[in-house]
Short mmCIF file of C-alpha atoms in Angstrom, two decimals:
data_model
loop_
_atom_site.label_atom_id
_atom_site.label_comp_id
_atom_site.label_asym_id
_atom_site.label_seq_id
_atom_site.Cartn_x
_atom_site.Cartn_y
_atom_site.Cartn_z
CA MET A 28 36.45 -104.67 210.83
CA ASP A 29 34.02 -101.79 211.16
CA ALA A 30 31.38 -103.03 208.69
CA PRO A 31 28.11 -103.54 210.57
CA ILE A 32 26.57 -106.92 211.30
CA ARG A 33 23.03 -106.99 209.93
CA TYR A 34 20.23 -109.53 210.03
CA ALA A 35 18.12 -111.01 207.26
CA LYS A 36 14.81 -112.68 208.06
CA SER A 37 14.50 -116.19 206.65
CA GLY A 38 11.05 -117.33 207.69
CA GLU A 39 11.08 -116.81 211.45
CA VAL A 40 14.86 -117.10 211.76
CA ASN A 41 17.34 -114.20 211.90
CA ILE A 42 20.43 -114.79 209.76
CA ALA A 43 23.44 -112.60 210.58
CA TYR A 44 25.37 -111.24 207.60
CA GLN A 45 28.09 -108.72 206.81
CA VAL A 46 29.07 -106.90 203.61
CA THR A 47 32.62 -105.65 202.98
CA GLY A 48 34.39 -104.35 199.90
CA ASP A 49 32.92 -102.48 196.95
CA GLY A 50 34.04 -104.52 193.93
CA PRO A 51 32.16 -104.68 190.63
CA PHE A 52 30.31 -107.91 191.44
CA ASP A 53 28.97 -109.72 194.50
CA LEU A 54 30.73 -112.72 196.06
CA VAL A 55 28.81 -114.77 198.64
CA VAL A 56 30.91 -116.97 200.92
CA VAL A 57 29.16 -120.13 202.11
CA SER A 58 31.31 -121.38 204.96
CA GLY A 59 31.98 -124.88 206.11
CA PHE A 60 30.72 -126.38 209.38
CA VAL A 61 30.66 -123.30 211.67
CA SER A 62 31.61 -119.63 211.38
CA HIS A 63 31.45 -116.43 213.41
CA LEU A 64 31.26 -113.10 211.58
CA ASP A 65 33.12 -111.21 214.31
CA ASN A 66 35.69 -113.84 215.28
CA ASP A 67 36.58 -114.51 211.65
CA TRP A 68 38.37 -111.15 211.67
CA ALA A 69 40.26 -111.88 214.89
CA HIS A 70 43.19 -113.80 213.40
CA PRO A 71 45.55 -112.33 210.77
CA ALA A 72 45.36 -115.39 208.50
CA SER A 73 41.56 -115.36 208.35
CA ALA A 74 41.38 -111.57 208.10
CA HIS A 75 43.92 -111.64 205.27
CA LEU A 76 41.76 -114.04 203.25
CA LEU A 77 38.65 -111.90 203.79
CA GLU A 78 40.51 -108.71 202.89
CA ARG A 79 41.80 -110.23 199.68
CA LEU A 80 38.35 -111.44 198.64
CA ALA A 81 36.86 -108.03 199.44
CA GLY A 82 39.64 -106.44 197.40
CA PHE A 83 38.13 -107.51 194.08
CA ALA A 84 34.45 -108.10 194.94
CA ARG A 85 31.62 -106.95 197.15
CA LEU A 86 31.96 -109.67 199.77
CA ILE A 87 28.83 -111.02 201.46
CA ARG A 88 29.28 -113.40 204.38
CA PHE A 89 26.76 -114.93 206.76
CA ASP A 90 26.54 -117.29 209.72
CA LYS A 91 24.36 -120.28 208.97
CA ARG A 92 21.29 -120.71 211.15
CA GLY A 93 22.15 -122.38 214.43
CA THR A 94 25.73 -121.09 214.41
CA GLY A 95 27.70 -117.91 215.04
CA LEU A 96 25.63 -114.74 215.41
CA SER A 97 22.52 -116.15 213.74
CA ASP A 98 19.59 -117.54 215.74
CA ARG A 99 20.83 -120.63 217.56
CA SER A 100 17.93 -122.75 218.87
CA VAL A 101 16.35 -123.42 215.48
CA GLY A 102 16.71 -127.15 215.03
CA LEU A 103 18.73 -128.86 212.32
CA PRO A 104 18.07 -127.43 208.85
CA ASP A 105 18.27 -129.42 205.63
CA LEU A 106 19.97 -128.13 202.49
CA GLU A 107 16.71 -126.72 201.15
CA THR A 108 16.26 -124.57 204.26
CA ARG A 109 19.84 -123.39 204.02
CA MET A 110 19.17 -122.36 200.43
CA ASP A 111 16.33 -120.19 201.71
CA ASP A 112 18.81 -118.54 204.09
CA VAL A 113 21.23 -117.72 201.26
CA ARG A 114 18.40 -116.25 199.21
CA ALA A 115 17.23 -114.18 202.19
CA VAL A 116 20.75 -112.83 202.77
CA MET A 117 21.20 -111.95 199.10
CA ASP A 118 17.84 -110.17 199.06
CA ALA A 119 18.65 -108.24 202.22
CA ALA A 120 22.06 -107.24 200.82
CA GLY A 121 20.51 -106.11 197.54
CA SER A 122 22.25 -108.80 195.50
CA GLU A 123 20.33 -110.04 192.48
CA SER A 124 23.16 -112.22 191.20
CA ALA A 125 26.44 -113.27 192.81
CA ALA A 126 29.38 -115.60 192.54
CA LEU A 127 29.22 -118.30 195.23
CA PHE A 128 32.32 -119.48 197.07
CA GLY A 129 31.44 -122.61 199.03
CA TYR A 130 34.11 -124.41 200.99
CA SER A 131 33.95 -127.74 202.81
CA GLU A 132 30.39 -128.30 204.03
CA GLY A 133 29.32 -125.10 202.26
CA GLY A 134 30.09 -126.70 198.91
CA PRO A 135 27.10 -129.07 198.55
CA MET A 136 24.63 -126.32 199.48
CA SER A 137 26.28 -123.98 196.96
CA MET A 138 25.95 -126.66 194.28
CA LEU A 139 22.26 -127.15 195.07
CA PHE A 140 21.62 -123.39 195.10
CA SER A 141 23.39 -122.98 191.74
CA ALA A 142 21.31 -125.71 190.13
CA THR A 143 18.04 -124.42 191.64
CA TYR A 144 18.53 -120.68 191.02
CA PRO A 145 20.75 -120.44 187.93
CA LYS A 146 19.81 -116.79 187.29
CA ARG A 147 21.13 -115.77 190.70
CA VAL A 148 24.54 -117.44 190.35
CA ARG A 149 27.02 -115.84 187.96
CA ALA A 150 29.81 -118.27 188.88
CA LEU A 151 30.53 -121.07 191.34
CA VAL A 152 33.78 -121.71 193.23
CA LEU A 153 34.18 -124.82 195.37
CA TYR A 154 37.09 -125.59 197.69
CA GLY A 155 37.83 -128.72 199.72
CA THR A 156 34.34 -130.05 199.23
CA TYR A 157 32.53 -133.25 198.33
CA ALA A 158 29.33 -134.64 196.85
CA LYS A 159 28.57 -137.31 199.45
CA ARG A 160 29.52 -137.80 203.12
CA MET A 161 28.78 -141.37 204.11
CA ASP A 162 28.12 -144.93 202.92
CA PRO A 163 30.75 -145.50 200.20
CA ASP A 164 29.69 -147.29 197.04
CA ASP A 165 31.21 -148.18 193.67
CA ASP A 166 30.44 -144.73 192.25
CA TYR A 167 31.77 -142.82 195.29
CA PRO A 168 34.11 -145.02 197.35
CA TRP A 169 35.95 -142.28 199.30
CA CYS A 170 33.48 -141.31 202.04
CA GLU A 171 33.16 -142.84 205.50
CA THR A 172 30.64 -145.35 206.79
CA TRP A 173 27.75 -144.29 209.04
CA GLU A 174 29.52 -145.91 211.98
CA GLU A 175 32.68 -143.91 211.29
CA ARG A 176 30.67 -140.69 211.04
CA GLN A 177 29.02 -141.43 214.40
CA THR A 178 32.41 -142.02 216.01
CA TYR A 179 33.72 -138.82 214.47
CA ALA A 180 30.71 -136.85 215.74
CA ALA A 181 31.17 -138.20 219.27
CA THR A 182 34.86 -137.22 219.18
CA ILE A 183 33.95 -133.71 218.03
CA GLU A 184 31.56 -133.29 220.96
CA ARG A 185 34.04 -134.68 223.49
CA GLU A 186 37.00 -132.56 222.33
CA TRP A 187 35.19 -129.41 221.19
CA GLY A 188 36.63 -127.20 223.93
CA VAL A 189 40.25 -128.31 223.56
CA GLU A 190 40.85 -129.42 219.97
CA ALA A 191 37.78 -128.69 217.84
CA ASP A 192 39.04 -130.89 215.00
CA LEU A 193 42.01 -128.66 214.21
CA THR A 194 44.40 -131.52 213.40
CA ARG A 195 42.05 -132.63 210.62
CA MET A 196 41.24 -129.14 209.32
CA ALA A 197 44.64 -127.40 209.51
CA PRO A 198 47.35 -129.84 210.61
CA GLY A 199 50.15 -127.33 210.03
CA ALA A 200 48.60 -124.52 212.07
CA ASP A 201 50.76 -122.68 214.58
CA GLU A 202 49.90 -122.06 218.23
CA SER A 203 48.32 -118.66 217.65
CA LEU A 204 45.93 -120.04 215.05
CA ALA A 205 45.13 -123.02 217.28
CA ARG A 206 44.10 -120.69 220.11
CA TRP A 207 41.98 -118.57 217.78
CA TRP A 208 40.44 -121.66 216.18
CA MET A 209 39.25 -123.04 219.51
CA ALA A 210 37.88 -119.68 220.67
CA ARG A 211 36.06 -119.32 217.35
CA ALA A 212 34.64 -122.83 217.64
CA ARG A 213 33.32 -122.22 221.16
CA ALA A 214 31.73 -118.93 220.06
CA SER A 215 30.18 -120.53 216.97
CA ALA A 216 28.44 -123.57 218.43
CA SER A 217 28.09 -125.68 221.57
CA PRO A 218 29.61 -129.19 221.73
CA ALA A 219 26.20 -130.82 221.32
CA ALA A 220 25.36 -128.57 218.39
CA ALA A 221 28.68 -129.41 216.74
CA ARG A 222 27.96 -133.12 217.09
CA ALA A 223 24.46 -132.67 215.66
CA LEU A 224 25.84 -130.70 212.71
CA VAL A 225 28.29 -133.49 211.90
CA LEU A 226 25.52 -136.08 211.93
CA MET A 227 23.22 -133.89 209.85
CA ASN A 228 25.92 -133.19 207.28
CA SER A 229 26.57 -136.90 207.05
CA GLN A 230 23.28 -137.20 205.19
CA ILE A 231 24.50 -135.02 202.28
CA ASP A 232 24.45 -136.54 198.79
CA VAL A 233 24.21 -134.10 195.88
CA ARG A 234 25.56 -136.34 193.12
CA ASP A 235 22.33 -136.15 191.13
CA VAL A 236 22.44 -132.34 191.20
CA LEU A 237 25.85 -131.87 189.59
CA ALA A 238 24.82 -132.31 185.96
CA SER A 239 22.18 -129.56 186.36
CA ILE A 240 24.63 -126.81 187.37
CA GLN A 241 24.82 -124.18 184.62
CA ALA A 242 27.17 -121.65 186.20
CA LYS A 243 30.83 -121.62 185.19
CA THR A 244 32.55 -123.56 187.95
CA LEU A 245 36.01 -123.77 189.50
CA VAL A 246 36.81 -126.68 191.83
CA LEU A 247 39.89 -126.37 194.07
CA HIS A 248 41.25 -129.15 196.25
CA ARG A 249 44.49 -129.73 198.14
CA ARG A 250 46.36 -132.89 197.29
CA ASP A 251 46.59 -134.26 200.85
CA ASP A 252 43.40 -132.84 202.41
CA HIS A 253 42.66 -134.80 205.60
CA ASP A 254 38.92 -134.15 205.63
CA SER A 255 37.89 -134.81 202.03
CA ARG A 256 40.09 -136.60 199.53
CA VAL A 257 41.34 -135.00 196.36
CA GLU A 258 39.47 -137.69 194.39
CA GLU A 259 36.24 -136.19 195.72
CA GLY A 260 37.15 -132.82 194.26
CA ARG A 261 37.93 -134.42 190.93
CA TYR A 262 34.61 -136.26 190.99
CA VAL A 263 32.69 -133.02 191.55
CA ALA A 264 34.54 -131.28 188.70
CA GLU A 265 34.07 -134.19 186.32
CA HIS A 266 30.30 -134.24 186.87
CA ILE A 267 29.63 -130.48 186.60
CA PRO A 268 29.47 -129.53 182.91
CA GLY A 269 32.51 -127.54 181.86
CA ALA A 270 33.96 -127.27 185.38
CA ARG A 271 37.66 -126.56 185.81
CA PHE A 272 39.63 -128.52 188.40
CA VAL A 273 42.80 -127.21 190.09
CA GLU A 274 44.82 -129.41 192.43
CA LEU A 275 46.78 -127.42 195.00
CA PRO A 276 49.68 -128.67 197.14
CA GLY A 277 49.31 -129.14 200.88
CA GLU A 278 47.04 -130.79 203.41
CA THR A 279 45.05 -127.90 204.87
CA HIS A 280 41.29 -128.27 204.55
CA VAL A 281 40.23 -124.76 205.57
CA PRO A 282 40.92 -121.99 203.01
CA TRP A 283 42.30 -119.32 205.34
CA TRP A 284 45.52 -120.97 206.51
CA ASN A 285 48.23 -120.26 203.93
CA GLY A 286 45.34 -119.49 201.58
CA ASP A 287 46.93 -117.07 199.11
CA ASP A 288 47.15 -119.76 196.43
CA VAL A 289 43.42 -120.38 196.87
CA VAL A 290 42.56 -116.70 196.50
CA ASP A 291 44.91 -116.34 193.51
CA GLU A 292 42.91 -118.99 191.66
CA VAL A 293 39.56 -117.54 192.75
CA GLU A 294 40.49 -114.00 191.73
CA GLU A 295 41.77 -115.06 188.31
CA PHE A 296 38.70 -117.22 187.68
CA LEU A 297 36.23 -114.49 188.62
CA THR A 298 38.03 -111.45 187.20
CA GLY A 299 40.16 -112.87 184.40
CA VAL A 300 43.28 -111.29 185.91
CA ARG A 301 45.97 -113.22 187.74
CA PRO A 302 46.98 -111.26 190.87
CA THR A 303 50.62 -110.29 191.27
CA ARG A 304 52.04 -110.45 194.80
CA LEU A 305 55.74 -109.81 194.26
CA GLU A 306 57.71 -109.25 197.45
CA ASP A 307 54.56 -109.01 199.57
CA ARG A 308 56.33 -110.99 202.28
CA VAL A 309 59.72 -110.08 203.71
CA LEU A 310 61.82 -111.04 206.70
CA ALA A 311 61.94 -108.01 208.96
CA THR A 312 62.45 -107.03 212.59
CA ALA A 313 59.61 -105.15 214.24
CA LEU A 314 60.25 -102.68 217.07
CA PHE A 315 57.55 -101.25 219.33
CA THR A 316 58.25 -98.58 221.95
CA ASP A 317 56.16 -96.50 224.32
CA ILE A 318 56.69 -94.23 227.32
CA VAL A 319 56.33 -95.71 230.79
CA ASP A 320 53.56 -94.02 232.85
CA SER A 321 52.80 -91.47 230.15
CA THR A 322 49.33 -90.80 231.57
CA GLY A 323 50.70 -89.97 235.03
CA GLN A 324 53.37 -87.70 233.62
CA ALA A 325 50.89 -85.88 231.41
CA GLN A 326 48.67 -85.21 234.42
CA THR A 327 51.64 -83.94 236.46
CA LEU A 328 53.05 -81.66 233.77
CA GLY A 329 49.81 -80.36 232.28
CA ASP A 330 48.74 -80.38 228.66
CA HIS A 331 51.08 -77.70 227.31
CA ALA A 332 54.28 -78.93 228.95
CA TRP A 333 53.44 -82.54 228.11
CA ALA A 334 52.85 -81.67 224.44
CA GLU A 335 56.26 -79.98 224.28
CA LEU A 336 57.97 -82.95 225.96
CA LEU A 337 56.18 -85.38 223.65
CA SER A 338 57.37 -83.38 220.62
CA ARG A 339 60.98 -83.66 221.82
CA HIS A 340 60.43 -87.38 222.46
CA HIS A 341 59.21 -87.89 218.91
CA ALA A 342 62.20 -86.02 217.47
CA LEU A 343 64.71 -88.14 219.42
CA VAL A 344 62.98 -91.42 218.53
CA ARG A 345 62.91 -90.50 214.85
CA ARG A 346 66.57 -89.52 214.98
CA GLU A 347 67.53 -92.96 216.31
CA ILE A 348 65.30 -94.80 213.82
CA GLU A 349 66.94 -92.91 210.97
CA LEU A 350 70.41 -93.47 212.42
CA TYR A 351 69.90 -97.25 212.39
CA ALA A 352 68.25 -97.32 208.92
CA GLY A 353 64.81 -98.18 210.24
CA GLU A 354 61.45 -97.32 208.72
CA GLU A 355 58.85 -95.57 210.86
CA ILE A 356 55.53 -97.33 210.24
CA ASP A 357 53.15 -95.81 212.77
CA THR A 358 52.98 -93.41 215.69
CA ALA A 359 50.11 -93.62 218.15
CA GLY A 360 50.24 -91.20 221.05
CA ASP A 361 53.58 -91.84 222.72
CA GLY A 362 54.29 -95.15 220.96
CA PHE A 363 56.30 -95.95 217.84
CA PHE A 364 56.26 -98.93 215.47
CA ALA A 365 59.27 -99.30 213.17
CA LEU A 366 60.67 -101.99 210.89
CA PHE A 367 64.31 -102.87 210.26
CA ASP A 368 65.95 -105.13 207.69
CA GLY A 369 68.54 -106.21 210.26
CA PRO A 370 67.77 -107.44 213.80
CA ALA A 371 70.99 -106.04 215.33
CA ARG A 372 70.12 -102.56 214.07
CA ALA A 373 66.67 -102.84 215.64
CA VAL A 374 68.15 -103.78 219.04
CA ARG A 375 70.76 -101.02 218.92
CA CYS A 376 68.06 -98.54 217.92
CA ALA A 377 65.93 -99.55 220.92
CA VAL A 378 68.88 -99.11 223.26
CA GLY A 379 69.74 -95.79 221.62
CA ILE A 380 66.19 -94.53 222.08
CA ARG A 381 66.21 -95.61 225.72
CA ASN A 382 69.47 -93.82 226.47
CA ALA A 383 68.57 -90.66 224.54
CA LEU A 384 65.21 -90.26 226.26
CA ARG A 385 66.71 -90.52 229.73
CA SER A 386 68.12 -87.03 229.10
CA LEU A 387 64.48 -85.88 229.03
CA GLY A 388 63.60 -87.75 232.22
CA LEU A 389 61.60 -90.32 230.25
CA GLU A 390 61.74 -94.10 230.47
CA ILE A 391 60.48 -96.31 227.67
CA ARG A 392 59.72 -99.97 227.21
CA ALA A 393 60.54 -101.72 223.93
CA GLY A 394 59.68 -105.05 222.30
CA ILE A 395 61.50 -106.60 219.33
CA HIS A 396 60.82 -109.68 217.20
CA THR A 397 62.07 -110.94 213.84
CA GLY A 398 59.82 -112.82 211.44
CA GLU A 399 57.94 -112.79 208.17
CA VAL A 400 55.98 -109.59 207.61
CA GLU A 401 53.37 -109.08 204.90
CA ARG A 402 53.80 -105.81 203.02
CA PRO A 403 51.05 -105.52 200.39
CA PRO A 404 51.53 -102.43 198.20
CA GLY A 405 49.79 -99.39 199.64
CA GLU A 406 48.88 -101.16 202.89
CA ALA A 407 50.31 -101.24 206.40
CA PRO A 408 52.68 -104.10 207.27
CA ARG A 409 50.96 -106.97 209.03
CA GLY A 410 51.47 -110.55 210.10
CA ILE A 411 52.18 -112.67 213.16
CA ALA A 412 55.66 -111.14 213.59
CA VAL A 413 54.12 -107.69 214.11
CA HIS A 414 51.69 -109.03 216.72
CA VAL A 415 54.50 -110.87 218.55
CA ALA A 416 56.64 -107.72 218.79
CA ALA A 417 53.70 -105.75 220.19
CA ARG A 418 53.02 -108.46 222.78
CA VAL A 419 56.72 -108.51 223.76
CA ALA A 420 56.63 -104.75 224.33
CA ALA A 421 53.65 -105.22 226.63
CA GLN A 422 55.81 -107.50 228.80
CA ALA A 423 58.62 -104.96 229.15
CA GLY A 424 59.20 -102.84 232.24
CA ALA A 425 60.76 -99.40 232.57
CA GLY A 426 64.00 -99.25 230.61
CA ASP A 427 63.58 -102.74 229.16
CA ALA A 428 64.42 -103.59 225.57
CA LEU A 429 63.07 -107.14 225.31
CA VAL A 430 63.66 -109.45 222.34
CA THR A 431 62.41 -112.91 221.47
CA SER A 432 64.72 -115.90 221.25
CA THR A 433 64.37 -115.69 217.44
CA THR A 434 65.94 -112.22 217.39
CA ALA A 435 68.55 -113.09 220.01
CA ASP A 436 69.70 -116.10 217.97
CA LEU A 437 69.95 -114.03 214.78
CA VAL A 438 72.28 -111.42 216.33
CA ALA A 439 74.80 -113.95 217.63
CA GLY A 440 78.31 -112.63 216.98
CA SER A 441 77.19 -109.01 216.79
CA GLY A 442 78.61 -108.10 220.19
CA LEU A 443 75.14 -107.59 221.68
CA GLU A 444 74.58 -109.21 225.07
CA PHE A 445 71.31 -110.34 226.62
CA ALA A 446 69.95 -111.50 229.96
CA ASP A 447 67.59 -114.47 229.87
CA ARG A 448 64.17 -113.38 231.18
CA GLY A 449 62.61 -116.84 230.92
CA GLU A 450 59.47 -117.99 229.16
CA VAL A 451 56.35 -115.83 229.30
CA GLU A 452 52.83 -116.23 227.98
CA LEU A 453 52.10 -113.76 225.19
CA LYS A 454 48.38 -113.12 224.79
CA GLY A 455 47.02 -114.85 221.69
CA ILE A 456 50.50 -116.08 220.73
CA GLY A 457 51.62 -118.68 223.26
CA ARG A 458 54.76 -119.09 225.34
CA ARG A 459 57.97 -117.42 224.15
CA ARG A 460 61.41 -117.08 225.75
CA LEU A 461 62.44 -113.45 226.11
CA TYR A 462 65.80 -111.76 226.59
CA GLY A 463 66.71 -108.27 227.81
CA ALA A 464 69.37 -106.25 225.97
CA ARG A 465 72.27 -105.39 228.34
CA LEU A 466 73.78 -102.41 226.51
#
């Protein structure tokens, strides 16, 4: 994301914020626990959520003091201080009034801000949040005891570098998200800071504030949330005048893992229009190719001869893609990215490209993977499957057409033959078994 990171001054503390999108109203995201403005774009699932929010609003995000890109050694702020930070960010971003989207730990502060500054909050959205964190009583029996919160905080500190509470926040996450989650956590806060944040947040109790909230409010909560129970979401909605409660299926606490249903509700609530996402996701096979040692060949041939050879390369690659009913998605330099609705056609196309280009004295490498691809109207295809195929191509050598085990299994009975290349580590993805096409 190219939008600049800016800083708002809240007292003596610098609060990092970023503005994306140009919708008709402002939407301020108040994140849970920790965040990192840069790293939040580094995983497709998180980036997808941010892109969708910025698609219908002017999205304003910030890292809370003590975390992410904001000033770190600033002590432990209370909710009132955090409210000052939100106000400072809104002022710096030129936002007089905004919708607030507070999730998890960001929810209570959003509630308090809405009650305190009703003229600055046009609407309030809460997801996976709560009104109280510790010491259960008859009115609010779902939270943990102080002793349980202390144990939890100690576990967070001890496992921050290797687990960072992922099993509680997103139990269904895949390996790529797990790797990103832990890198994001380490960039956002130190283990000791994470423990201190847990203990500080344990003090939260905003029950007395709820009846004072005037903004129209939507409360979203997943049925089997592991961090805060669905009864807590219902409690919040029941005590905010006129609030609407929506129970969503699933157990994920964070909003950006399989979060389209969350954004659907948010967009309809804030705009009055239910988004339509027909056929945005399809099963497809992604193919990436590029020329081996293109830089060295360009230097040997010279600019003019290389440009002519590259033009012939492009023509042959496009011929093969068309022959096997593929769709050219992107061309960057000497590389191609194409999608196919059949994995066998993608493999045969890669082999056809390899063989055709040898007549020009060129060797290519190719990577192929089959999986779910997101295809929003008017936007480039994206998703984990695309990233996997690109990583597979990076593992290929001269003349290789490498496929994942997923693709190899799907073409069984097609007559294609493969050589097992063993398991390899794909950057940001994890270990995958690869196979080389023998044709």
